[in-house]
Coordinates of C-alpha atoms in Angstrom, one line a residue:
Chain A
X1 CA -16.1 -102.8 -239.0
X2 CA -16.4 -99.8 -236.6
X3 CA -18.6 -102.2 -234.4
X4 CA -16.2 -105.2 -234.3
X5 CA -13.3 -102.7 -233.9
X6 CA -15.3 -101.7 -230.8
X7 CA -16.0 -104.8 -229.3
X8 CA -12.3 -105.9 -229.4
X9 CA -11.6 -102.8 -227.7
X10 CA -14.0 -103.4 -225.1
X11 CA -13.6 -107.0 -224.5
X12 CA -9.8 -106.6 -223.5
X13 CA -10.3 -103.3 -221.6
X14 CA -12.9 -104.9 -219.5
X15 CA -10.6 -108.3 -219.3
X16 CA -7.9 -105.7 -218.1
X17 CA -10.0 -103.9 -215.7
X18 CA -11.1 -107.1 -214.0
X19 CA -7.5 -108.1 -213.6
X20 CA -6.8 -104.7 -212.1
X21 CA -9.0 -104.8 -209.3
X22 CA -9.2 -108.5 -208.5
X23 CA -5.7 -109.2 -208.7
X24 CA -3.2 -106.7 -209.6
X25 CA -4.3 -104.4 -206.5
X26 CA -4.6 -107.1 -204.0
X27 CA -0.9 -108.6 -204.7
X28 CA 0.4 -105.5 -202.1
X29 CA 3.0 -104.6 -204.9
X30 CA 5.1 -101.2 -203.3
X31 CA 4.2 -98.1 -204.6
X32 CA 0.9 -98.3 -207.5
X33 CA -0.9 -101.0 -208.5
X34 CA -0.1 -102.2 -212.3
X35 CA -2.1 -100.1 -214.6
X36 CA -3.0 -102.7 -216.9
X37 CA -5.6 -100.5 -218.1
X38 CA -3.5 -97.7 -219.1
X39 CA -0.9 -100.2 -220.6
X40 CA -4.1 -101.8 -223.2
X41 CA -5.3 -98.3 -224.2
X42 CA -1.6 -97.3 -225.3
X43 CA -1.2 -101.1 -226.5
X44 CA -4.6 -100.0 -228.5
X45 CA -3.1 -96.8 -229.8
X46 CA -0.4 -98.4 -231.0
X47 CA -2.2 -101.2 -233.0
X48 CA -5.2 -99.6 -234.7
X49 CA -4.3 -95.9 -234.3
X50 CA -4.8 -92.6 -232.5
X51 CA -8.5 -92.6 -233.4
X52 CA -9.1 -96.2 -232.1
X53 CA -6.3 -94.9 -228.6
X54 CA -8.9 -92.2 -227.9
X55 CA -11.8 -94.1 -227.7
X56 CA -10.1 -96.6 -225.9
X57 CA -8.9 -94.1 -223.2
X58 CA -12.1 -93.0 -223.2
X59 CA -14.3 -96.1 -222.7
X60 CA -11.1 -97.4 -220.0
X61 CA -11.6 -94.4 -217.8
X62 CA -15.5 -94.7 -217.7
X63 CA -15.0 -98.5 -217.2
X64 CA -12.8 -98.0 -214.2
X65 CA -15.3 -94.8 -212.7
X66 CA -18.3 -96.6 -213.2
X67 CA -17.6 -99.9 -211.2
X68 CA -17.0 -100.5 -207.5
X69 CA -15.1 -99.9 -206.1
X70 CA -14.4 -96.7 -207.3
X71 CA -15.3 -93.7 -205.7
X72 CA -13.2 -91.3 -207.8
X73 CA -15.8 -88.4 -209.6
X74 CA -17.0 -90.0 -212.8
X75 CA -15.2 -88.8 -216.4
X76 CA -11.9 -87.8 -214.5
X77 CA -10.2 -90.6 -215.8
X78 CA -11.5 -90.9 -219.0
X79 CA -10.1 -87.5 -219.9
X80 CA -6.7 -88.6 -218.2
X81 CA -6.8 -91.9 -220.8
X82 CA -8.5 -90.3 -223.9
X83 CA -5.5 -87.7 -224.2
X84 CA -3.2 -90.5 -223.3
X85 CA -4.5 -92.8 -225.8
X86 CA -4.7 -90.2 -228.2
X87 CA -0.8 -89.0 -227.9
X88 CA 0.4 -92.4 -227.8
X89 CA -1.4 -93.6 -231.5
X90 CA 0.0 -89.9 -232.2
X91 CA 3.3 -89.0 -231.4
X92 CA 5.8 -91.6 -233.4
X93 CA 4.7 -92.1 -237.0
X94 CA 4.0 -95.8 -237.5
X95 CA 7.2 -96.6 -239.4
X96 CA 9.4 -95.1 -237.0
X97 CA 8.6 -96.8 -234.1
X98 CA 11.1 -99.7 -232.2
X99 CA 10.4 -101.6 -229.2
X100 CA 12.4 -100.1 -226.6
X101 CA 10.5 -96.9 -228.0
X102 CA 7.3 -98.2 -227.5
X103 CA 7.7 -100.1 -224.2
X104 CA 8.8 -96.0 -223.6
X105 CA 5.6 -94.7 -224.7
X106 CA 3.7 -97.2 -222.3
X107 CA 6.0 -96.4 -219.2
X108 CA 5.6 -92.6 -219.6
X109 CA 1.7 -93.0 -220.0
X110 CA 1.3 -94.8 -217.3
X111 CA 3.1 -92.3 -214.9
X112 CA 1.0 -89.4 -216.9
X113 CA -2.1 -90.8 -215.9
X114 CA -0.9 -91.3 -211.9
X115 CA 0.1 -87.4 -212.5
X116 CA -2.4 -86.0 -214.1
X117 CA -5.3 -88.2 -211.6
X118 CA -3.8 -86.7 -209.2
X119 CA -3.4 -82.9 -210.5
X120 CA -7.1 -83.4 -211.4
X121 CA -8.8 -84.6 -208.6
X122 CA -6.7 -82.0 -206.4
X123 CA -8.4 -79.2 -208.8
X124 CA -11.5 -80.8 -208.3
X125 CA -11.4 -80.4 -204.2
X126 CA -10.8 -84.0 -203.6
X127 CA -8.9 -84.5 -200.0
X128 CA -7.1 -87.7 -200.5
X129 CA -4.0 -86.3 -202.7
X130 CA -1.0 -87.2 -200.9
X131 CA 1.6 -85.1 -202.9
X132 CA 4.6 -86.5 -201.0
X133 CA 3.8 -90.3 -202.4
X134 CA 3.1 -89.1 -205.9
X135 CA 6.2 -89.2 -207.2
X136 CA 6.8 -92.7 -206.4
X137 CA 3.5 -93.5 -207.3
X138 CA 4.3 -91.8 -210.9
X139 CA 7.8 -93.8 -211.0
X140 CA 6.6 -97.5 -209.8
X141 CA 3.7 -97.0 -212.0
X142 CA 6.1 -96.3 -215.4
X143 CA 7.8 -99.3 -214.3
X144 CA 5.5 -101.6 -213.8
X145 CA 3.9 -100.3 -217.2
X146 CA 7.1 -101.5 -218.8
X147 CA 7.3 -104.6 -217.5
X148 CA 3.1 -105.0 -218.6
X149 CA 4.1 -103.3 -222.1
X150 CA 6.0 -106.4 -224.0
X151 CA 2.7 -108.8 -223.0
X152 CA 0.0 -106.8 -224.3
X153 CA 1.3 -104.6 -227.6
X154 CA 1.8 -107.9 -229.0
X155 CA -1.4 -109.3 -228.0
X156 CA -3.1 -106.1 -229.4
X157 CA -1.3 -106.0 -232.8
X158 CA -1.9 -109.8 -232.7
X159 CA -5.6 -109.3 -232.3
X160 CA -5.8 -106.6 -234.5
X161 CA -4.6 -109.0 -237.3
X162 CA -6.8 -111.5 -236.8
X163 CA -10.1 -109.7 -235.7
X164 CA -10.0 -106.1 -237.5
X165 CA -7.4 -106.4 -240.3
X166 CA -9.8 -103.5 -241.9
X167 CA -7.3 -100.7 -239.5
X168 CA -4.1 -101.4 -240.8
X169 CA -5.2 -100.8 -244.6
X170 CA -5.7 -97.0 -243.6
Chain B
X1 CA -2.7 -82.0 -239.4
X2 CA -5.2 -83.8 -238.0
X3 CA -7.8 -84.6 -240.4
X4 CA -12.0 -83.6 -240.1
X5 CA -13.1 -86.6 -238.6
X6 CA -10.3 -87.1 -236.2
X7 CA -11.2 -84.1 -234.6
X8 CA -14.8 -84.5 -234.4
X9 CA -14.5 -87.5 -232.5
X10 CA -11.8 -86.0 -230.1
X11 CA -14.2 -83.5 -229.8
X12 CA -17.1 -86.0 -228.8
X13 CA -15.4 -87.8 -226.7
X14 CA -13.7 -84.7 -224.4
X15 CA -17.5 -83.3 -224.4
X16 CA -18.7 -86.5 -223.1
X17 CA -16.0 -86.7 -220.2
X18 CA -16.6 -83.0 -219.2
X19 CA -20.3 -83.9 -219.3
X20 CA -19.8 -87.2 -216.7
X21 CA -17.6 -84.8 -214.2
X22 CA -20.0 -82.1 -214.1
X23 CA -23.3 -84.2 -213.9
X24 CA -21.1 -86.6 -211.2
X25 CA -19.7 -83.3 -209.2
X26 CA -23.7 -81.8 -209.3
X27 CA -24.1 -84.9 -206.8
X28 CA -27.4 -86.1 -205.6
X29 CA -29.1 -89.3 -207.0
X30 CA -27.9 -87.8 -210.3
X31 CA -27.8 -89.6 -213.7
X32 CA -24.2 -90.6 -212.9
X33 CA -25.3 -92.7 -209.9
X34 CA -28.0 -94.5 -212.0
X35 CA -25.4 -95.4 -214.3
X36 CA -23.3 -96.8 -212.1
X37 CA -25.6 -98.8 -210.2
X38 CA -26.8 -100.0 -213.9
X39 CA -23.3 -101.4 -214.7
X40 CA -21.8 -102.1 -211.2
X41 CA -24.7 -104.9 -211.1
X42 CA -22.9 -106.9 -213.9
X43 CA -19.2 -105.7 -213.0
X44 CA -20.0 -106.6 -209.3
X45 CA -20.9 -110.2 -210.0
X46 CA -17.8 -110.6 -212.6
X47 CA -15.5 -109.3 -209.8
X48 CA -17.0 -112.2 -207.9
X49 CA -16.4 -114.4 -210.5
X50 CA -12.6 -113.5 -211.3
X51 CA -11.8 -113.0 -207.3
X52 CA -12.9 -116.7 -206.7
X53 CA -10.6 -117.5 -209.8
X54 CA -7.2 -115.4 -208.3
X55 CA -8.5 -116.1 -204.8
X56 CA -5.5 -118.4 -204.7
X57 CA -2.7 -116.1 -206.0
X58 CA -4.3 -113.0 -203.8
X59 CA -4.5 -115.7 -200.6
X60 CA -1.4 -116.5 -200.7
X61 CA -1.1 -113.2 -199.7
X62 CA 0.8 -110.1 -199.7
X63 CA 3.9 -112.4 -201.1
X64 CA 5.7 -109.1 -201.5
X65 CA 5.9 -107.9 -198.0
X66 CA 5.7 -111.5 -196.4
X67 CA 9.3 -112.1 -198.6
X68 CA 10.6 -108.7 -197.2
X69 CA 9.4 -108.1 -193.8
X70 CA 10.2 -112.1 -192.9
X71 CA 12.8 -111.5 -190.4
X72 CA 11.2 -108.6 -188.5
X73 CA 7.6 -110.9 -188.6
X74 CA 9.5 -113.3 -186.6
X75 CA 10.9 -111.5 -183.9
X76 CA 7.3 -109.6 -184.2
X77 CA 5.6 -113.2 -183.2
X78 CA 8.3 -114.4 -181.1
X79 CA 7.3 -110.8 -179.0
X80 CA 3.6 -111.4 -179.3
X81 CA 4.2 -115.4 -178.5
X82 CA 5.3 -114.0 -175.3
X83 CA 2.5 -111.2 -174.7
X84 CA -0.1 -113.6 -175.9
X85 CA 1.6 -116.6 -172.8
X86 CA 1.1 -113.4 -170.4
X87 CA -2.2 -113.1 -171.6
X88 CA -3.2 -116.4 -171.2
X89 CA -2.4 -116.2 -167.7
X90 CA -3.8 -113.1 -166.8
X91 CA -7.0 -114.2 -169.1
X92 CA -8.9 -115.6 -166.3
X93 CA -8.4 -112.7 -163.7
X94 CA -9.7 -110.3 -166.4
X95 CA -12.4 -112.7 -168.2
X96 CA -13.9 -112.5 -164.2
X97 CA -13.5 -108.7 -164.1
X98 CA -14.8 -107.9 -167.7
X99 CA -17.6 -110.3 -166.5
X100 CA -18.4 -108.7 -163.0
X101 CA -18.2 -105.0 -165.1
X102 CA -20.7 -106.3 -167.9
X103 CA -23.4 -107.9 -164.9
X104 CA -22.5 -104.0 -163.4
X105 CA -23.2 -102.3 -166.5
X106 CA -26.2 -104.8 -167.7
X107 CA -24.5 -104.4 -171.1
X108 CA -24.3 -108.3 -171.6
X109 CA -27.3 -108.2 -173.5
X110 CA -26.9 -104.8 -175.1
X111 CA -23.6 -104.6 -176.1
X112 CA -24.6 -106.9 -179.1
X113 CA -24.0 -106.4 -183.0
X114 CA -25.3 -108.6 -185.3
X115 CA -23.3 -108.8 -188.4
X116 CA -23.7 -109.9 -192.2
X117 CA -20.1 -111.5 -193.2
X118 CA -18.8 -110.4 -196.7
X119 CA -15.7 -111.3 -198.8
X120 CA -13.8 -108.2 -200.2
X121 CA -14.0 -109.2 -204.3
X122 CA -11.8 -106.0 -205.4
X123 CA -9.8 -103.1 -204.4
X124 CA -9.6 -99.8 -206.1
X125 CA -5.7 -98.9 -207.5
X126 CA -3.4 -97.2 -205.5
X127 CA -3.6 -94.5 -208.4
X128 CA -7.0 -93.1 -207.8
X129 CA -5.5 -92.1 -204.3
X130 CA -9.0 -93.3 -203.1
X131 CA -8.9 -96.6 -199.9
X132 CA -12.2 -98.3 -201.4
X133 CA -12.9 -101.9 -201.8
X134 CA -15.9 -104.1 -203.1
X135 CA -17.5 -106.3 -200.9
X136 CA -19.7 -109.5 -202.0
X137 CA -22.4 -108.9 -200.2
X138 CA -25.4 -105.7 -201.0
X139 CA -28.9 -104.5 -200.7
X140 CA -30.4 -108.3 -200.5
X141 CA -28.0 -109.3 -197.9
X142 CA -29.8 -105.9 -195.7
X143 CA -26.9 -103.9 -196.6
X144 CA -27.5 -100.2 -196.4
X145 CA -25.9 -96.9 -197.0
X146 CA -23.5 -95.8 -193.9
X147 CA -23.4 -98.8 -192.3
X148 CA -20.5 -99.6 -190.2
X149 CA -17.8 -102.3 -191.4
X150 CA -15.8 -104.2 -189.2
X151 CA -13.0 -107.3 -189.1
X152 CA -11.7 -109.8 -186.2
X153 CA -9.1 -106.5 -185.2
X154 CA -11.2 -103.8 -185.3
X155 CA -13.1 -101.0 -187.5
X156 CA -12.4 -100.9 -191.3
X157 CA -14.5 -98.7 -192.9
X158 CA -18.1 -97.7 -193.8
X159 CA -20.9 -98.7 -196.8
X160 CA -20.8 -96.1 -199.3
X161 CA -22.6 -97.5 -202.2
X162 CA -24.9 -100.6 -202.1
X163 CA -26.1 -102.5 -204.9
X164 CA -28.4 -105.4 -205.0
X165 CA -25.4 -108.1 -204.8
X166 CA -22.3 -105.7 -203.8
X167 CA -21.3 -102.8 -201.7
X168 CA -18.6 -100.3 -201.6
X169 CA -16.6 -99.7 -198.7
X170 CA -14.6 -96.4 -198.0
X171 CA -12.0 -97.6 -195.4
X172 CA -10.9 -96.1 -192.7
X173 CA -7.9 -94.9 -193.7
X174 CA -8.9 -93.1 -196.8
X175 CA -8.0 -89.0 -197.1
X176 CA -12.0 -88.5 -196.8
X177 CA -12.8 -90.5 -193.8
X178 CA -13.5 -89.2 -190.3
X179 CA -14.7 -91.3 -187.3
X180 CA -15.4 -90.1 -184.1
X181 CA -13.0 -91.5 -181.6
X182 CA -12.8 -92.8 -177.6
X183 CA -9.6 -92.8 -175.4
X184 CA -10.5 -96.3 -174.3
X185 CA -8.3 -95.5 -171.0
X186 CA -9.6 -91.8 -170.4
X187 CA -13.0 -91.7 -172.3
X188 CA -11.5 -88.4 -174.1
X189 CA -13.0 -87.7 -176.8
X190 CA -11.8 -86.9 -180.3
X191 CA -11.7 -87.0 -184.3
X192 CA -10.2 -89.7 -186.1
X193 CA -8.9 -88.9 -189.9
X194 CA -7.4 -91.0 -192.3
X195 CA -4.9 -90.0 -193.8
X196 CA -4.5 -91.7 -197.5
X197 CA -1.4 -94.0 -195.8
X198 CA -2.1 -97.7 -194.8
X199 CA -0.9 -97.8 -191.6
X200 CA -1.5 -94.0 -189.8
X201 CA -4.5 -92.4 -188.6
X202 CA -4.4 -89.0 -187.2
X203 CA -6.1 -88.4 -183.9
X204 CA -7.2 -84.8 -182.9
X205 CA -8.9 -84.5 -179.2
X206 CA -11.3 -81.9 -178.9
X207 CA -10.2 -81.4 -175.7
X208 CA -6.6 -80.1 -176.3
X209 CA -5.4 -80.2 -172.7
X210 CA -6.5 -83.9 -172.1
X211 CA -3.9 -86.0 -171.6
X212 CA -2.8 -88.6 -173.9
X213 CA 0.0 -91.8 -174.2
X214 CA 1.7 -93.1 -176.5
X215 CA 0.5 -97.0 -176.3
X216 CA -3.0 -96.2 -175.6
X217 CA -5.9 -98.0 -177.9
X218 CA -9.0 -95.8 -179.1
X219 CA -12.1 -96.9 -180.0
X220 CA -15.3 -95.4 -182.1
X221 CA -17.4 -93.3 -180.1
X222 CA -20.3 -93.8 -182.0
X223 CA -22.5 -91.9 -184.2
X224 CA -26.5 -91.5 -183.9
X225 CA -28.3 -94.6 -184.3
X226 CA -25.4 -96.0 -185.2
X227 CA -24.6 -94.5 -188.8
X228 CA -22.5 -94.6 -189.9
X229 CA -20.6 -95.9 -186.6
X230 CA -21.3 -98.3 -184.0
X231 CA -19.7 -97.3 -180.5
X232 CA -17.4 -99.1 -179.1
X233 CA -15.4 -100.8 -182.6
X234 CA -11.4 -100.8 -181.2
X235 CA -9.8 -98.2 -183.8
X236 CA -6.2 -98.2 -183.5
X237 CA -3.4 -97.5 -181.2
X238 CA -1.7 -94.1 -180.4
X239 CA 2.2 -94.5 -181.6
X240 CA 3.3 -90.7 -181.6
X241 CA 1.8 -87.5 -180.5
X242 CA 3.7 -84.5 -181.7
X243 CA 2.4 -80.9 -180.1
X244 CA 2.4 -80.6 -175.9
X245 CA -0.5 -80.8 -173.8
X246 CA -2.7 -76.9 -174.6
X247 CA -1.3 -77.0 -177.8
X248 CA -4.4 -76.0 -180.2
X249 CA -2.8 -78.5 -183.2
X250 CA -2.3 -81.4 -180.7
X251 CA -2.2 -84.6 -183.1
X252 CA -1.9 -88.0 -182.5
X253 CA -0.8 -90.6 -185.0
X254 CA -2.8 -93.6 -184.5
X255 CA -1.7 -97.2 -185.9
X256 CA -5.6 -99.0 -186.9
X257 CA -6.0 -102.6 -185.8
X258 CA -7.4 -103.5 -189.0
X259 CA -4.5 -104.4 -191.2
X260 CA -6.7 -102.6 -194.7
X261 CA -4.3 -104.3 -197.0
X262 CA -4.6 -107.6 -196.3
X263 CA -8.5 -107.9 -195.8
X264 CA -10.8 -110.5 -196.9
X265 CA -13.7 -111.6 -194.5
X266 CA -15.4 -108.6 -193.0
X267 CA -18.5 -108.0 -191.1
X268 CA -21.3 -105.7 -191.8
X269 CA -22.9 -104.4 -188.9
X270 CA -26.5 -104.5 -189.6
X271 CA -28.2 -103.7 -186.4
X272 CA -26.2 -101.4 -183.7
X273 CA -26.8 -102.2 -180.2
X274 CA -30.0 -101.9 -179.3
X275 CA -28.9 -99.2 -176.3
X276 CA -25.3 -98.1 -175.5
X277 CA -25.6 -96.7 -171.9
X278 CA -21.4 -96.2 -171.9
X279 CA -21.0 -93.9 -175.0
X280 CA -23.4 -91.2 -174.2
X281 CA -22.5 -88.1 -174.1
X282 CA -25.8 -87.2 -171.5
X283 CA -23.9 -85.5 -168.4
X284 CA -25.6 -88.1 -166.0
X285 CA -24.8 -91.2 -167.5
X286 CA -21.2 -90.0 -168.2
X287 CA -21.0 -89.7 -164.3
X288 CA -22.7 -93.1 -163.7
X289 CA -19.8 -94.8 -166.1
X290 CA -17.2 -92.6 -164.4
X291 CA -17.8 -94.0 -160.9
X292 CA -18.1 -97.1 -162.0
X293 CA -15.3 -97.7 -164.1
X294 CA -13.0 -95.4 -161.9
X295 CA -11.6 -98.2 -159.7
X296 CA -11.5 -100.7 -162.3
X297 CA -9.6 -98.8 -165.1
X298 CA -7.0 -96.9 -162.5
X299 CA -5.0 -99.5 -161.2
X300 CA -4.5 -101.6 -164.5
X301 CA -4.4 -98.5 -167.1
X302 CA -0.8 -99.7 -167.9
X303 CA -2.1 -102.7 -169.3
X304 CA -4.8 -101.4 -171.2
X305 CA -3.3 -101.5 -174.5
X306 CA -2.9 -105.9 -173.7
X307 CA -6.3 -105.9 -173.1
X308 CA -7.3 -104.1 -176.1
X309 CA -5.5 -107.0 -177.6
X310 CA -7.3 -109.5 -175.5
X311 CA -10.9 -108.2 -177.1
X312 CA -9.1 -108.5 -180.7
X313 CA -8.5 -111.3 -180.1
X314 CA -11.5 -113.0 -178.9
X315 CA -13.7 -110.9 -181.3
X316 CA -11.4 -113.1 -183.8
X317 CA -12.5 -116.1 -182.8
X318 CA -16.1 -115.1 -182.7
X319 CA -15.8 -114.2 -186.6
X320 CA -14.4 -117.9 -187.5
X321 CA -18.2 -119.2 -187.6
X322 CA -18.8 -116.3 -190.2
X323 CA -18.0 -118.1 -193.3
X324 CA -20.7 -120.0 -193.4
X325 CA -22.8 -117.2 -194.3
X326 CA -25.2 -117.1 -191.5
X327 CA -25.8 -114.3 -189.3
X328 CA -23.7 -114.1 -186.4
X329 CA -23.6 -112.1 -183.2
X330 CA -20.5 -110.8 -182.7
X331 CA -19.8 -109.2 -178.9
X332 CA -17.5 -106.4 -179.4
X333 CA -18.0 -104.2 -175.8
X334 CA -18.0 -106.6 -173.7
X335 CA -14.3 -106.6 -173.1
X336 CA -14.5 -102.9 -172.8

């Protein structure tokens, strides 16, 4: 159960991080690129829980250090995503949440993880912050989290139904 | 609260990220760069494999800023249309001059790159602050480490990582990039440094009291052996200097040929010229190039910049054979 729990996980976070880099980032959008990826692991958070949104965060952020054409310093952004995934599954109890609330939950993550990249690699000594263009990296990122929101918590409660119905029993 | 086994695992997996920044910061052929030449292997050929699929959303292009930017692109082209008719006509004169200097400086055979041609598969986001991209072509193609990575306009970046079938480029323009750069006009010498933005460069000259315009095209000086930079790759153009001439913080702002967010058939330079006799920094040779470039640079140094253009340009159409995978010679000095 844990295993296929895992494997739906993984599947769509590595379908998402493909998108990211092979299309999302070469359309020239102003401002970030879509963070599908951050948009899945709240998605996941959301469906299965805060448990499942950790893990998620966790595996996204090694997924997206590991491959080219990163060259960020590995485990940065799977701390970024793991808390992110965690807060999200975490902070509105599973009856009380509506949809305008949750597409919330996935804007806001995605411009935490653009702000807390950047307040983490600058600890770390890395040159390339460029503080003035954060905060519109932080601001097109929440937005175009919202718009990626409505397309993937349905497909991850959807999935969750059909592949690992063994989560929402808990 | 939380319960037990909640916080064991949120304990594992914050341990386990810690662990991957500290072993990845220790540097060095670490386990973190095992790891990721274990996994880029598959990822790389799957980026290949999805870029093919969106190759015709992404070639469309950069819809975005082709929708915005449409009515300054035209007046943009209707300006170059009537540089480019210039050009034509003065082609001839300065095909014959570039000629007689490359017979003068025996470079015609020198001045030679060859080149392995790549397709860029996938580009890092915007929110990792980082200007890398993936190339499709690695270790079995004879890509190494620090090679130098060029288009049809000019420089774009260096190798960083190579794997069997891909390669990681860190562009020019990235935060942590630094080229050494030519006045192409006044051989002064300086450093190049990107800058995280797409479209600047900043230029500091070593010498602070040389003199510099605004319009003037730089190009790489060149590194030993050629890693990670070939000499002689057109850079960018200087469009403001702020600081006066004996200022110590004398920087230029350099626009790069190389338009990084629209790339998609680039060149790996493979072998450097065999011998570069015009970017050494050996006092005697520096004099020979001086004298002999002296009366051909000083009565046309106003229209450097077009001839800068001119190379581009011609270095363009020596690129179009270079989808057909083969190995192609590319001859970027010979304009110089």
């Amino acid at each position: 159960m844990i295993v296929r729990q895992g494997l739906v996980i993984g599947g769509v976070l590595f379908i998402a991080f493909l998108l990211q880099v092979t299309l999302l980032s070469r359309l020239g959008l102003p401002g970030a690129t879509p963070d599908l990826l951050v948009v899945s692991v709240v998605a996941v958070a959301l469906a299965m829980g805060p448990i499942q949104g950790a893990f998620a965060g966790f595996l996204a952020g090694a997924i997206i250090d590991v491959s080219p054409p990163a060259d960020t310093v590995v485990g940065v952004n799977s701390i970024v995503y793991l808390a992110i995934g965690f807060l999200a599954g975490y902070v509105v109890d599973t009856r009380d949440r509506t949809v305008p609330g949750m597409i919330a939950i996935a804007a806001i993550g995605c411009a935490a993880a653009a702000l807390a990249t950047a307040a983490l690699d600058a600890m770390l000594g890395s040159p390339r912050v460029l503080w003035e263009s954060v905060p519109l990296i932080a601001l097109t990122s929440a937005l175009y989290g919202a718009l990626l929101a409505p397309l993937m918590i349905p497909l991850l409660a959807w999935l969750t139904r059909k592949l690992a119905p063994e989560v929402l029993l808990d | 609260m939380l319960s037990r086994r909640t916080r064991i695992v949120l304990a594992v997996l914050v341990v386990a990220s810690l662990t991957f920044v500290i072993l990845d910061l220790r540097g060095g052929d670490g386990p973190m760069s095992s790891a990721r030449s274990a996994v880029s292997a598959v990822t790389g050929v799957l980026q290949k494999g999805a870029s093919t699929v969106f190759s015709p959303v992404t070639s469309a292009g950069d819809w975005w800023s082709t929708w915005r930017n449409q009515a300054s692109q035209i007046s943009d082209l209707q300006q170059e249309n009537a540089e480019l008719r210039t050009l034509v006509r003065e082609s001839e004169n300065d095909r014959a001059r570039a000629d007689e200097l490359d017979a003068l400086l025996r470079v015609a055979s020198v001045g030679r790159y060859r080149v392995v041609p790549a397709e860029v598969i996938a580009v890092g986001p915007a929110q990792d602050y980082a200007w890398t991209v993936t190339i499709d072509a690695g270790s079995l193609d004879g890509i190494e480490r620090d090679m130098s990575v060029i288009n049809g306009d000019g420089l774009v970046g260096r190798i960083i990582k190579v794997n069997p079938t891909n390669s990681t480029v860190l562009l020019l323009v990235d935060a942590s990039s630094s080229v050494g750069g030519r006045v192409a006009t006044t051989e002064e010498i300086g450093i190049v440094s990107g800058t995280g933005r797409q479209d600047s460069l900043d230029f500091q000259l070593l010498d602070p009291l040389a003199e510099l315009v605004i319009g003037d095209a730089l190009v790489t000086f060149g590194s030993r052996d050629g890693r990670p930079y070939v000499p002689g790759v057109p850079i960018g153009q200087v469009v403001d200097i702020t600081g006066t001439a004996g200022q110590l913080t004398r920087i230029a702002t350099i626009r790069p040929f190389a338009n990084v967010s629209r790339l998609s058939v680039v060149g790996v330079v493979v072998r450097p010229p065999r011998e570069d006799p015009r970017d050494s920094v050996l006092p005697p040779r520096q004099e020979e190039q001086v004298t002999v470039e002296q009366p051909q640079t000083d009565p046309t140094q106003s229209e450097q910049p077009l001839d800068e253009r001119g190379a581009d340009e011609s270095n363009g159409a020596d690129d179009a054979p270079v989808d057909d995978g083969a190995t192609t010679q590319t001859d970027q000095q010979a304009d110089q």
